[in-house]
Short mmCIF file of C-alpha atoms and ligand atoms in Angstrom, two decimals:
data_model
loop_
_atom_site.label_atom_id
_atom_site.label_comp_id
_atom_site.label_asym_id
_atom_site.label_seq_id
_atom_site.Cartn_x
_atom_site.Cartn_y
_atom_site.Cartn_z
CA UNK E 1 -2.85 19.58 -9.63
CA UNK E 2 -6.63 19.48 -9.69
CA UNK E 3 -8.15 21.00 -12.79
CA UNK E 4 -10.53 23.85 -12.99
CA UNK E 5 -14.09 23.99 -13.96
CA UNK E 6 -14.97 27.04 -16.24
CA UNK E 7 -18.43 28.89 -15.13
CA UNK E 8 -19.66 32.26 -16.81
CA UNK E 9 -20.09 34.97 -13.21
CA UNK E 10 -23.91 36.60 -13.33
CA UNK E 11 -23.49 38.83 -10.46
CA UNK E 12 -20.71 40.06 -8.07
CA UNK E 13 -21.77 41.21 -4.41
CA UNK E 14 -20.56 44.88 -3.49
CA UNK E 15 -17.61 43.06 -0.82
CA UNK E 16 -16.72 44.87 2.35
CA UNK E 17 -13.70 47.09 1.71
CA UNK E 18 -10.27 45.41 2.40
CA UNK E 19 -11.13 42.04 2.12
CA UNK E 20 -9.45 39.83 -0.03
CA UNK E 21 -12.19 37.79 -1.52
CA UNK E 22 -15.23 38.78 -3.17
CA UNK E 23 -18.49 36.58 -3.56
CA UNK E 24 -19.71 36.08 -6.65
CA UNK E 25 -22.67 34.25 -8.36
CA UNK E 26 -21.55 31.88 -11.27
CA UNK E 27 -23.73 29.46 -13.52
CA UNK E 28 -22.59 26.43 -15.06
CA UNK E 29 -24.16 23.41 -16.39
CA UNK E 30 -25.27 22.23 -12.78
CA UNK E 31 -27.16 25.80 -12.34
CA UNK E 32 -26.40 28.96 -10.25
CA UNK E 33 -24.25 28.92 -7.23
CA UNK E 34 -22.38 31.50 -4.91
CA UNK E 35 -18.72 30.97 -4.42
CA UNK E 36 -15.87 33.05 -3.38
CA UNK E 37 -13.61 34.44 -5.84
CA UNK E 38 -9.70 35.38 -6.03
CA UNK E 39 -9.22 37.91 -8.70
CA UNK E 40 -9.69 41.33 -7.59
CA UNK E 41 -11.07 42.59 -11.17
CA UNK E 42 -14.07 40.59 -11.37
CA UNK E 43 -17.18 40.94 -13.43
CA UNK E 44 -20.60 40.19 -14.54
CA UNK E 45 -20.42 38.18 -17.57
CA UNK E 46 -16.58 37.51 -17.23
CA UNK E 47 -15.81 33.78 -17.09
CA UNK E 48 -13.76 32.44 -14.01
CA UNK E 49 -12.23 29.06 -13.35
CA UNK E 50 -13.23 27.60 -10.48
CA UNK E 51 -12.59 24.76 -7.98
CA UNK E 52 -14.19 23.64 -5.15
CA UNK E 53 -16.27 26.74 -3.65
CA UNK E 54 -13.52 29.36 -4.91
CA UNK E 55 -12.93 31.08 -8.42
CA UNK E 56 -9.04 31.84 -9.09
CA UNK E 57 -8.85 32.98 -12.37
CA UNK E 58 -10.18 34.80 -15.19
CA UNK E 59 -9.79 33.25 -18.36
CA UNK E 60 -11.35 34.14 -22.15
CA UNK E 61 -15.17 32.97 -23.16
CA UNK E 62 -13.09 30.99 -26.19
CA UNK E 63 -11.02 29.06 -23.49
CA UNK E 64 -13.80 28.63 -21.32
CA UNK E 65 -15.73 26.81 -24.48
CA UNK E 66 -12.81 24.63 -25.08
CA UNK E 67 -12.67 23.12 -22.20
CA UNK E 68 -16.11 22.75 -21.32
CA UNK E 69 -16.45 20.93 -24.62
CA UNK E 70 -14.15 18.12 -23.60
CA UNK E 71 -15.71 18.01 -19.74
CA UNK E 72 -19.25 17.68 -21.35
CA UNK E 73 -19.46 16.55 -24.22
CA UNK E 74 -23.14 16.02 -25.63
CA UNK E 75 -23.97 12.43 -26.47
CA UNK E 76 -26.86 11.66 -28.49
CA UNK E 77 -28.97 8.64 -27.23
CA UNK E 78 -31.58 7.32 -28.94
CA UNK E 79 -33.44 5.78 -26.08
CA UNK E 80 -36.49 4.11 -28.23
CA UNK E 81 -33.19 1.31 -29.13
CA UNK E 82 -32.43 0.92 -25.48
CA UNK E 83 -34.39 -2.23 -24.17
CA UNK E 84 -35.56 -2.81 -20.92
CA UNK E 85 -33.23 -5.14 -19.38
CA UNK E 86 -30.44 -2.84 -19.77
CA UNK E 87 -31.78 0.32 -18.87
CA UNK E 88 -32.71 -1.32 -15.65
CA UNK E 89 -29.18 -2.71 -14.95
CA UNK E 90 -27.67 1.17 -15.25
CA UNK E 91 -30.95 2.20 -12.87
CA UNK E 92 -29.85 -0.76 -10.44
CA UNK E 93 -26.44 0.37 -10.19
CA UNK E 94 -27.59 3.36 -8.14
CA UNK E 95 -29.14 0.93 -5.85
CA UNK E 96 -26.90 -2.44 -5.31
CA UNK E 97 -23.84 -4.14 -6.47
CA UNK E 98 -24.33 -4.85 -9.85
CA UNK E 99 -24.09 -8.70 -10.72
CA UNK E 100 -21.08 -10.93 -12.27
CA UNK E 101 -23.68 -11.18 -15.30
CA UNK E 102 -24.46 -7.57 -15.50
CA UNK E 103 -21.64 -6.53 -16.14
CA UNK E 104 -20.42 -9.18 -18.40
CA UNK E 105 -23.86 -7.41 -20.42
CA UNK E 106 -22.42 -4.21 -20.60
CA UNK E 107 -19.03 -5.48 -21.71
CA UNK E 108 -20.33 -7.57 -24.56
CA UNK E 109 -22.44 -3.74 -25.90
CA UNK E 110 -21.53 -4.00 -29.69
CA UNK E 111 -24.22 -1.34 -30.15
CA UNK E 112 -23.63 2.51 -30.42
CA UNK E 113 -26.68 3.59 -28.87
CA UNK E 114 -26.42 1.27 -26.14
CA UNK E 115 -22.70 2.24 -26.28
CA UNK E 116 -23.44 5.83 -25.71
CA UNK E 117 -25.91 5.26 -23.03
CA UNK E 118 -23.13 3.56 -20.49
CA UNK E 119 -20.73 5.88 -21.08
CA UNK E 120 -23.00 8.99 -20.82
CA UNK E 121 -24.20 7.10 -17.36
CA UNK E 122 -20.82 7.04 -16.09
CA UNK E 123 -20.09 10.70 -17.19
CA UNK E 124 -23.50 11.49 -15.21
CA UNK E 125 -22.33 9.44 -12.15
CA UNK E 126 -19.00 10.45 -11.97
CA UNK E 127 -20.31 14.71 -12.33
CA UNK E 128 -22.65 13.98 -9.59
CA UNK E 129 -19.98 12.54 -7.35
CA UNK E 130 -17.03 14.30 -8.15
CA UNK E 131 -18.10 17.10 -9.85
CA UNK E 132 -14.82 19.56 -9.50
CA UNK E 133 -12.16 16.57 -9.06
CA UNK E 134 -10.47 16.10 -12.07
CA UNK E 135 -6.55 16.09 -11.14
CA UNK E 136 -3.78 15.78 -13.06
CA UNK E 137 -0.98 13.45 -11.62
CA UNK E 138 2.66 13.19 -12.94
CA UNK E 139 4.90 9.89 -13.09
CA UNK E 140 8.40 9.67 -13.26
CA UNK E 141 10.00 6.77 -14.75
CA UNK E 142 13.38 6.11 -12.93
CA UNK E 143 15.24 3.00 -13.86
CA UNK E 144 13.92 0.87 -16.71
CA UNK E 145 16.26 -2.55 -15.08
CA UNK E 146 13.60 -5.18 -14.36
CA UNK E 147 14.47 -8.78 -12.72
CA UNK E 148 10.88 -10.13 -14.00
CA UNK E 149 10.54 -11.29 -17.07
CA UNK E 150 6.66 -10.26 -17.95
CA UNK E 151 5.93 -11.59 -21.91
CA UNK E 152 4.03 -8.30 -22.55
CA UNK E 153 6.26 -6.07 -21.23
CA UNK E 154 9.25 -4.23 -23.32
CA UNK E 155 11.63 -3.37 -20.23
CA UNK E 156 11.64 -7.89 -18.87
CA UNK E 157 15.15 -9.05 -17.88
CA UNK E 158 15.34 -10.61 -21.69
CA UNK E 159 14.67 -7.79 -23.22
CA UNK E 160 17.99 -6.96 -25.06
CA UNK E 161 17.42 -3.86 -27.66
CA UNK E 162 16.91 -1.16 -24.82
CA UNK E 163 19.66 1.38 -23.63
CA UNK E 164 18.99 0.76 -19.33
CA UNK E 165 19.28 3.58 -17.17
CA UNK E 166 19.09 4.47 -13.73
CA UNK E 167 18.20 8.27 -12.30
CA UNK E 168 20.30 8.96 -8.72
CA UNK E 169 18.57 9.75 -6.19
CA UNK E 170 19.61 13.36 -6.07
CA UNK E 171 18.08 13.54 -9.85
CA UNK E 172 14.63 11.61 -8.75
CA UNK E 173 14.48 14.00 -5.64
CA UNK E 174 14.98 17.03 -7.97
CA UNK E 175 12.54 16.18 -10.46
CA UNK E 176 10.20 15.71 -8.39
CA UNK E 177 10.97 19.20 -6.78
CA UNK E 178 10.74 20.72 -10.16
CA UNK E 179 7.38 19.14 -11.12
CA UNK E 180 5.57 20.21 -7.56
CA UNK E 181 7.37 23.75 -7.16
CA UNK E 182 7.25 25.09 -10.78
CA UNK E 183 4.78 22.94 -12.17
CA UNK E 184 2.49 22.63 -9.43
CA UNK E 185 2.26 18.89 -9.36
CA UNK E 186 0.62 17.17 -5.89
CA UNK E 187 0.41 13.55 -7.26
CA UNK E 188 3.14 12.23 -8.09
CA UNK E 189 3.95 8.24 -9.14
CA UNK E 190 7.51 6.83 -8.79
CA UNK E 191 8.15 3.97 -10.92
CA UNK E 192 10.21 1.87 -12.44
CA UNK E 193 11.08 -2.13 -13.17
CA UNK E 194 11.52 -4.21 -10.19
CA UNK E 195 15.30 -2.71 -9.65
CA UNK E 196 16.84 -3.99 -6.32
CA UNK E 197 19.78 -2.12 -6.97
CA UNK E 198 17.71 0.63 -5.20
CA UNK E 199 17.87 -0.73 -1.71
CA UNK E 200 14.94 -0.15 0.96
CA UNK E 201 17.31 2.36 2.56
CA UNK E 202 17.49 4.36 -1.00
CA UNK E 203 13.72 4.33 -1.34
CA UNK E 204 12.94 5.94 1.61
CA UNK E 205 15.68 8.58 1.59
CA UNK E 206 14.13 9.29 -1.48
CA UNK E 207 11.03 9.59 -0.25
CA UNK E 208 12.04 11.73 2.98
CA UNK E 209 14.08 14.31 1.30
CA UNK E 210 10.90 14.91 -1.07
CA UNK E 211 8.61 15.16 1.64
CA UNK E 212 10.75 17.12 3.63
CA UNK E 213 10.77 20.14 0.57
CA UNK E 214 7.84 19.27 -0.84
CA UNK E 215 3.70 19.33 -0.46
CA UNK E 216 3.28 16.06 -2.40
CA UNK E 217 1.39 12.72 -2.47
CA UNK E 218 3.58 10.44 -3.36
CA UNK E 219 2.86 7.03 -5.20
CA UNK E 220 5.18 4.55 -5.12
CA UNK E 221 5.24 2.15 -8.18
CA UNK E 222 8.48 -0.19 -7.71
CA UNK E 223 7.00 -3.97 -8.03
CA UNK E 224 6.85 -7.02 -5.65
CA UNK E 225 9.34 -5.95 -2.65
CA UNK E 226 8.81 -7.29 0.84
CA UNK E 227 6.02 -6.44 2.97
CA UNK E 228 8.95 -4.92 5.38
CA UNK E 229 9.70 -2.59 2.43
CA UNK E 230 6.45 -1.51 1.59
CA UNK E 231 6.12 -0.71 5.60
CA UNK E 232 9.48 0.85 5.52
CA UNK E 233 8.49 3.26 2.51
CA UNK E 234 4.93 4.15 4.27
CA UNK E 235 7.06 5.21 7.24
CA UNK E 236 9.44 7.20 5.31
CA UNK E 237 6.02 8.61 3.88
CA UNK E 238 5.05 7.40 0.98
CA UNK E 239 1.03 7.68 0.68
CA UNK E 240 -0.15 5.11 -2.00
CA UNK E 241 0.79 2.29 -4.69
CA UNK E 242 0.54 1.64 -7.93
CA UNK E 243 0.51 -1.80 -8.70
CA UNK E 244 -1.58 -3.74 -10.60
CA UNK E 245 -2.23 -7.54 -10.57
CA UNK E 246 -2.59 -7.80 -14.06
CA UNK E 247 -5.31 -10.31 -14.43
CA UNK E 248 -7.60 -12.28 -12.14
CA UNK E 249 -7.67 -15.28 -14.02
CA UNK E 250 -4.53 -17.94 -12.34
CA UNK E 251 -3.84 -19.34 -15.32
CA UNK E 252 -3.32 -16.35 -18.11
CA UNK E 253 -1.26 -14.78 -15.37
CA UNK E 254 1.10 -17.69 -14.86
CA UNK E 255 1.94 -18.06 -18.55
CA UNK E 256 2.61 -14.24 -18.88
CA UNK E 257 4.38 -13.86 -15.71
CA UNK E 258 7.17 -16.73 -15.29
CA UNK E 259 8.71 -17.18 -11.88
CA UNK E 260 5.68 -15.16 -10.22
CA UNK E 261 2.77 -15.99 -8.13
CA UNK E 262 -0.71 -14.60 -8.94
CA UNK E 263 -1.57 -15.33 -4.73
CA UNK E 264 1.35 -13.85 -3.78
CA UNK E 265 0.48 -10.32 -6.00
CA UNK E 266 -2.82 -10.50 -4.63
CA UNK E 267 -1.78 -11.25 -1.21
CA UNK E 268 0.78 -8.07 -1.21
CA UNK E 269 -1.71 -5.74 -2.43
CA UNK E 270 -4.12 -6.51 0.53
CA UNK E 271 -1.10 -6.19 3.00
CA UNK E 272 -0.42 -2.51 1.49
CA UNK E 273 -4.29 -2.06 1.44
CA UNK E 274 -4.18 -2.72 5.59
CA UNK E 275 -0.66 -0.75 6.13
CA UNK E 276 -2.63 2.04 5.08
CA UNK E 277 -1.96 2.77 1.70
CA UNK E 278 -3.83 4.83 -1.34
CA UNK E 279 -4.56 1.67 -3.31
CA UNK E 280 -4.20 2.11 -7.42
CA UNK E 281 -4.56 -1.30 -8.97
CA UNK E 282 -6.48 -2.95 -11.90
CA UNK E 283 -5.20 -4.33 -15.09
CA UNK E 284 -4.41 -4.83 -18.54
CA UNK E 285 -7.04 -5.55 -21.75
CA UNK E 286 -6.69 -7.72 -24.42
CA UNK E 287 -3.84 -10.23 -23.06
CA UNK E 288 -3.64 -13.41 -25.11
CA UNK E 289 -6.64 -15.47 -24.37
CA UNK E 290 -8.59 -13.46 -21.81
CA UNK E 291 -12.05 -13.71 -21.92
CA UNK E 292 -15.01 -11.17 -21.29
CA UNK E 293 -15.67 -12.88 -18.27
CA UNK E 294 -12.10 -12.68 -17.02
CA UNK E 295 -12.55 -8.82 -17.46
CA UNK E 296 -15.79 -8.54 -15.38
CA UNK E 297 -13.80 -10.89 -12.82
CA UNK E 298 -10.78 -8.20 -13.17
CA UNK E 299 -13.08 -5.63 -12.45
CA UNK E 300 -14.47 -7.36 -9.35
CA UNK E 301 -11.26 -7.80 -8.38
CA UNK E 302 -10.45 -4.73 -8.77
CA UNK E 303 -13.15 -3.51 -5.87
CA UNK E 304 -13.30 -6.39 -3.74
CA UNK E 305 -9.49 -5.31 -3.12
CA UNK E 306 -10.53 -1.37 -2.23
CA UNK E 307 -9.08 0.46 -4.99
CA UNK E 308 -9.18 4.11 -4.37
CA UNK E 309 -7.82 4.56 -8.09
CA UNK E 310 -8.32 2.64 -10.64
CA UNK E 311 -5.30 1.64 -13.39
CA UNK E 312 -6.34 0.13 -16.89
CA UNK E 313 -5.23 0.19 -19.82
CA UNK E 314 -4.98 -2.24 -23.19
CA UNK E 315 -2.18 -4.13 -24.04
CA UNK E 316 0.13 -2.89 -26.67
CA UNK E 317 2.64 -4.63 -28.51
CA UNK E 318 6.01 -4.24 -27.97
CA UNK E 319 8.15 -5.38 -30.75
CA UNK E 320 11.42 -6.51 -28.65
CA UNK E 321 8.93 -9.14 -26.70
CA UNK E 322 7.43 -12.34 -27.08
CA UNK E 323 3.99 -10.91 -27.48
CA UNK E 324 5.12 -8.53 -30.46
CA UNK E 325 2.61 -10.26 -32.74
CA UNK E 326 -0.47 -9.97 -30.73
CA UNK E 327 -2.65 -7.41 -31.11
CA UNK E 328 -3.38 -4.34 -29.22
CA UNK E 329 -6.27 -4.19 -26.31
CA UNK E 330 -9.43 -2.49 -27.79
CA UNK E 331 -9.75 1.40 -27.43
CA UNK E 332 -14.04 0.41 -27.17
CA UNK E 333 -13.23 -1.87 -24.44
CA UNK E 334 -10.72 0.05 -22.23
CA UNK E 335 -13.81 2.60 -22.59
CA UNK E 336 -16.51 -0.08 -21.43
CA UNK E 337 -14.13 -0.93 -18.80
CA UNK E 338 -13.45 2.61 -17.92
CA UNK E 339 -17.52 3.34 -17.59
CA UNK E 340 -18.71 0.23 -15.89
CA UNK E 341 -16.02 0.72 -13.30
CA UNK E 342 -17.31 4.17 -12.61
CA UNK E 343 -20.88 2.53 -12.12
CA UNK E 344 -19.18 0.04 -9.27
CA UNK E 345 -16.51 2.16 -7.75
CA UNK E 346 -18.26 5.78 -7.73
CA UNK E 347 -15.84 7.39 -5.84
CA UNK E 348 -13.04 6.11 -7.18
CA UNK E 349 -9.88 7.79 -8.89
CA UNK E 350 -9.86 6.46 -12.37
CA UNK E 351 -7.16 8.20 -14.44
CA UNK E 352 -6.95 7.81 -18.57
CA UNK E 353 -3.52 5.54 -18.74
CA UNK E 354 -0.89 6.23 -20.97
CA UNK E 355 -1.82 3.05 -23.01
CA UNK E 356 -5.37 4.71 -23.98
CA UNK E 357 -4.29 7.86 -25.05
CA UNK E 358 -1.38 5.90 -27.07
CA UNK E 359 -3.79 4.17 -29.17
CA UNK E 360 -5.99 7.29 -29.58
CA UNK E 361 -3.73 10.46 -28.54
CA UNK E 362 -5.48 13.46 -27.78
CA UNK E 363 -9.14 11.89 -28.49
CA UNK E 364 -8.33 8.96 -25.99
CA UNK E 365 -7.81 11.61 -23.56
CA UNK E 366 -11.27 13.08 -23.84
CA UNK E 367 -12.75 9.73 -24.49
CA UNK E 368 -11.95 8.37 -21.63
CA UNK E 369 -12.68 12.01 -19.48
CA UNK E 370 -16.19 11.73 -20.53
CA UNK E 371 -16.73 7.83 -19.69
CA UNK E 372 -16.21 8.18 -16.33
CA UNK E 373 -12.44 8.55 -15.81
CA UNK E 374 -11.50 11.83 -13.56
CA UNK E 375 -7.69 12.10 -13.90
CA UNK E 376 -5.19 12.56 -16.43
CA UNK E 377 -1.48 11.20 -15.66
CA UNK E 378 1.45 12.97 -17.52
CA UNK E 379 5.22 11.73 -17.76
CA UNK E 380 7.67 13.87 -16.00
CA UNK E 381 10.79 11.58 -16.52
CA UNK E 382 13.50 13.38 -17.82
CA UNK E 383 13.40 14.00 -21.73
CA UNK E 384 16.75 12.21 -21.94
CA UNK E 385 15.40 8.76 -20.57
CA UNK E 386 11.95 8.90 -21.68
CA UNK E 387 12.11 6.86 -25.02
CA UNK E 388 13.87 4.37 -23.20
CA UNK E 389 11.24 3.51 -20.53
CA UNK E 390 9.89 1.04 -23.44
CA UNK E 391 7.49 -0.96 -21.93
CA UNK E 392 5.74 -0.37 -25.51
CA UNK E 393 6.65 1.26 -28.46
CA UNK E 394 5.35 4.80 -29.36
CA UNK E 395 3.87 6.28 -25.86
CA UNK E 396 1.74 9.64 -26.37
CA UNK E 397 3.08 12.57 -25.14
CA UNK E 398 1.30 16.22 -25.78
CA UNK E 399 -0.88 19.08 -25.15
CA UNK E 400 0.52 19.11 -21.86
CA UNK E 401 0.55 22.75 -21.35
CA UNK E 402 -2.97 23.09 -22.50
CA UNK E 403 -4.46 20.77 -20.00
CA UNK E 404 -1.76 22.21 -17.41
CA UNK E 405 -3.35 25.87 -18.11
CA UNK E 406 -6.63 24.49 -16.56
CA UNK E 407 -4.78 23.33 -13.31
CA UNK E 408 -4.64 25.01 -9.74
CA UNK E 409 -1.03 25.25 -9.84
CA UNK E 410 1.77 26.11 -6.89
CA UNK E 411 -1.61 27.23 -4.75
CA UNK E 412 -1.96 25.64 -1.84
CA UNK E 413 -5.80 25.80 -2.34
CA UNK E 414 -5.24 23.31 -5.05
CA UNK E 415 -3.06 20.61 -2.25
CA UNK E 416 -6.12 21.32 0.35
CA UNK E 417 -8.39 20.54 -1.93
CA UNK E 418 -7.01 17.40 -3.18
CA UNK E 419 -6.31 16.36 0.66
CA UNK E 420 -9.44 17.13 1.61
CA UNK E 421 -11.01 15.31 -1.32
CA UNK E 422 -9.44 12.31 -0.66
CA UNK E 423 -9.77 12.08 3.10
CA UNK E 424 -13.93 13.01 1.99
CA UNK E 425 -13.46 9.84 -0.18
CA UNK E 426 -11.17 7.44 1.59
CA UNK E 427 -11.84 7.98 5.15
CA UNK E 428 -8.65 5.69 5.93
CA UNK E 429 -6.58 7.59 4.57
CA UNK E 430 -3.78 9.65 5.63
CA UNK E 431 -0.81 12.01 4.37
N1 LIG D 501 7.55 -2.89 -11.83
C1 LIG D 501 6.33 -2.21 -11.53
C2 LIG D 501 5.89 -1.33 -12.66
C3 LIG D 501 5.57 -2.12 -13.89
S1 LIG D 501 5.36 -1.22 -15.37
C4 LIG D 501 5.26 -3.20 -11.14
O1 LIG D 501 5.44 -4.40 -11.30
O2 LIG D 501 4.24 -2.79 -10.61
C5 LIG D 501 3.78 -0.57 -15.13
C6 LIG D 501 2.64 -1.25 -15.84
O3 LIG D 501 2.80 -1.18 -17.25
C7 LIG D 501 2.47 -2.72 -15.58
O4 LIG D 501 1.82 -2.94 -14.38
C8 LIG D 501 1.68 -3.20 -16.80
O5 LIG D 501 0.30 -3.34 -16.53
C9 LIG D 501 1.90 -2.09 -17.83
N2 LIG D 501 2.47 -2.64 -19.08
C10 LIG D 501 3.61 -3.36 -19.22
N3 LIG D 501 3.76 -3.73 -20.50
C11 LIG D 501 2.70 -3.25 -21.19
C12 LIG D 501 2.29 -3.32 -22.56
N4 LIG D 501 3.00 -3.97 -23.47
N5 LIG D 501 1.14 -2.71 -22.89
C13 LIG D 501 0.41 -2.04 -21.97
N6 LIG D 501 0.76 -1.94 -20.68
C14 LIG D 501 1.88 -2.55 -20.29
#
């Protein structure tokens, strides 16, 4: 679902009798426009929630504030501490692609007011862009079986302390139903470990009975298969991927990733870029070793591939692995990261992971909303597998219902919009 963006309604035209929407005026923090608007009741001085060029609902002046809080928040800056060099790398941004070193600069900020100025300029640049798309996507978690053996990851082969399970199709096709026809759900992920037991065949019946009931996007996150899968699943109609290579540096992915090839990762991800796919990729912070530069490489990476979303998130421990002892990915960084990726990739979808708001709940959440990240991504798998799907220990869950009150839900203004949105942003892309 895409969320809603509260505005307070200064005037309401006198509309012709028997039509169905009225035009109203509404002023926000951008200034006045004149959309259309839904509810019938409508008023001066009421406050609407709108998306896109239409108002659909009402809500309260105290729910309004709440959320416009956590949309725009106010940052103080105190620009006399700001030297020149780096105000001029966030004014070049605007301009060119910013350089290997620049952005190494902005990941090495230590400083708060300098701190505050990069995130504020990604909040700035990602309002300009994509003022009213803030979504909310849901993932289901279906199998937690993995062949690899990843040394971060809680779910590898080794692992022996987790209960495995495995959702039947009929369950993934019905949760999926539930989530888009009650909930109102039009992203959603599938993922799991890499799990051949689910054949090629599987995957795409999956995929075709959901998009036979359903208005969905559908992300498929199911690890290194074949390029004859991923075509396979594309023509069953699956729209994008989520797979991330990790890290750009060779060598810190080889001793985290036995058995696996960092050119073959890379390799598969431009193949699904050129079937056609929605492309979310990116990586993790604060891996054993890794490097500042490796993270400005990572984010290069990251573009130089053609993300249209954008998936980080720090490290956490997982106390069943071989990296239970190191520590956790910085909450700072993962913001940097978040911000100076919004500076590259403008357009991009960058959601708040799971991983961020699991190292700072509900404040990583808002954090990362106001550095530049546009989407929110909540679990849907089944209560009784969730605290299985260990890849680490501990993952946030909450205030779903409170962000969910903000979404466009079961309208099929709110699937337009989102189709039209990305088609605006990805011109390749199809549903
Ligand atoms: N099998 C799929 C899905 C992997 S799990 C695939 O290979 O694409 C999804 C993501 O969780 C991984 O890509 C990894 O970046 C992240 N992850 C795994 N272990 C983690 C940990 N300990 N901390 C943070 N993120 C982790």
């Amino acid at each position: 679902m895409c969320l809603t963006i509260p505005a307070k309604v200064v005037s309401v035209e006198n509309s012709c009798a028997g039509l169905p929407v009225k035009r109203i005026t509404i002023r926000d923090s951008k200034g006045e426009k004149t959309i259309n608007a839904l509810p019938a009741d409508i008023r001066a001085g009421d406050w609407v929630l709108y998306a896109s060029d239409m108002a659909v609902e009402k809500i309260s002046e105290d729910d309004a504030r709440e959320i416009l809080e956590l949309l725009e928040p106010k940052r103080y800056i105190d620009i006399s501490r700001l030297d020149s060099a780096f105000l001029e790398i966030l004014k070049a941004c605007h301009t060119r692609e910013l350089r290997r070193e620049e952005i190494i600069r902005l990941l090495c900020i230590g400083d708060d007011a300098e701190t505050n100025a990069l995130l504020s300029e990604a909040n700035t640049i990602r309002q300009a862009r994509l003022r009213d798309f803030f979504c909310i996507h849901g993932i289901i978690e279906f199998s937690n079986h993995c062949v690899r053996n990843c040394l971060y990851c809680g779910l590898r082969r080794d692992s022996k302390d987790i209960r495995r399970y495995r959702m039947a199709p009929d369950e993934i096709v019905n949760s999926v139903y539930d989530a888009v026809n009650r909930r109102g759900y039009k992203l959603i992920v599938l993922q799991s470990g890499d799990d051949f037991f689910y054949t090629d065949d599987m995957l795409c019946g999956i995929i075709r009975k959901i998009k036979e009931k359903c208005r969905v996007f559908i992300f498929m996150s199911v690890g290194e298969r074949s390029r004859a899968s991923y075509e396979k699943m594309k023509d069953a109609g699956a729209n994008g991927v989520l797979f991330r290579f990790e890290t750009s540096n060779k060598a810190l992915y080889s001793s985290i990733h036995p058995g696996q090839s960092h050119d073959e990762r890379i390799a598969l991800l431009r193949e699904m870029k050129k079937m056609g796919y929605f492309i979310a990729t990116g990586f993790l912070i604060g891996l054993p070793g890794q490097t500042v530069e490796d993270i400005a490489d990572d984010i290069i990476t990251t573009k130089s591939i053609g993300a249209n979303m954008v998936s980080v998130g720090p490290f956490i421990p997982s106390d069943i692995t071989p990296l239970a002892l190191h520590p956790a990915g910085s909450a700072a960084m993962t913001l940097k990261v978040t911000a100076v990726s919004r500076l590259l990739m403008p357009k991009a979808k960058i959601p708040v992971t799971t991983a961020l708001e699991t190292i700072e709940n509900e404040e990583g959440r808002r954090l990362g909303l106001s550095s530049g990240a546009n989407s929110l991504m909540f679990n849907l798998t089944p209560e009784k597998y969730r605290d299985d799907y260990r890849i680490y220990p501990n993952k946030y869950h909450g205030k779903e219902e409170f962000w969910e009150k903000y979404g466009l839900y079961k309208e099929e203004i709110s699937y337009k919009m989102l189709e039209r949105k990305m088609f605006e942003a990805f011109e390749s892309f199809e549903v």
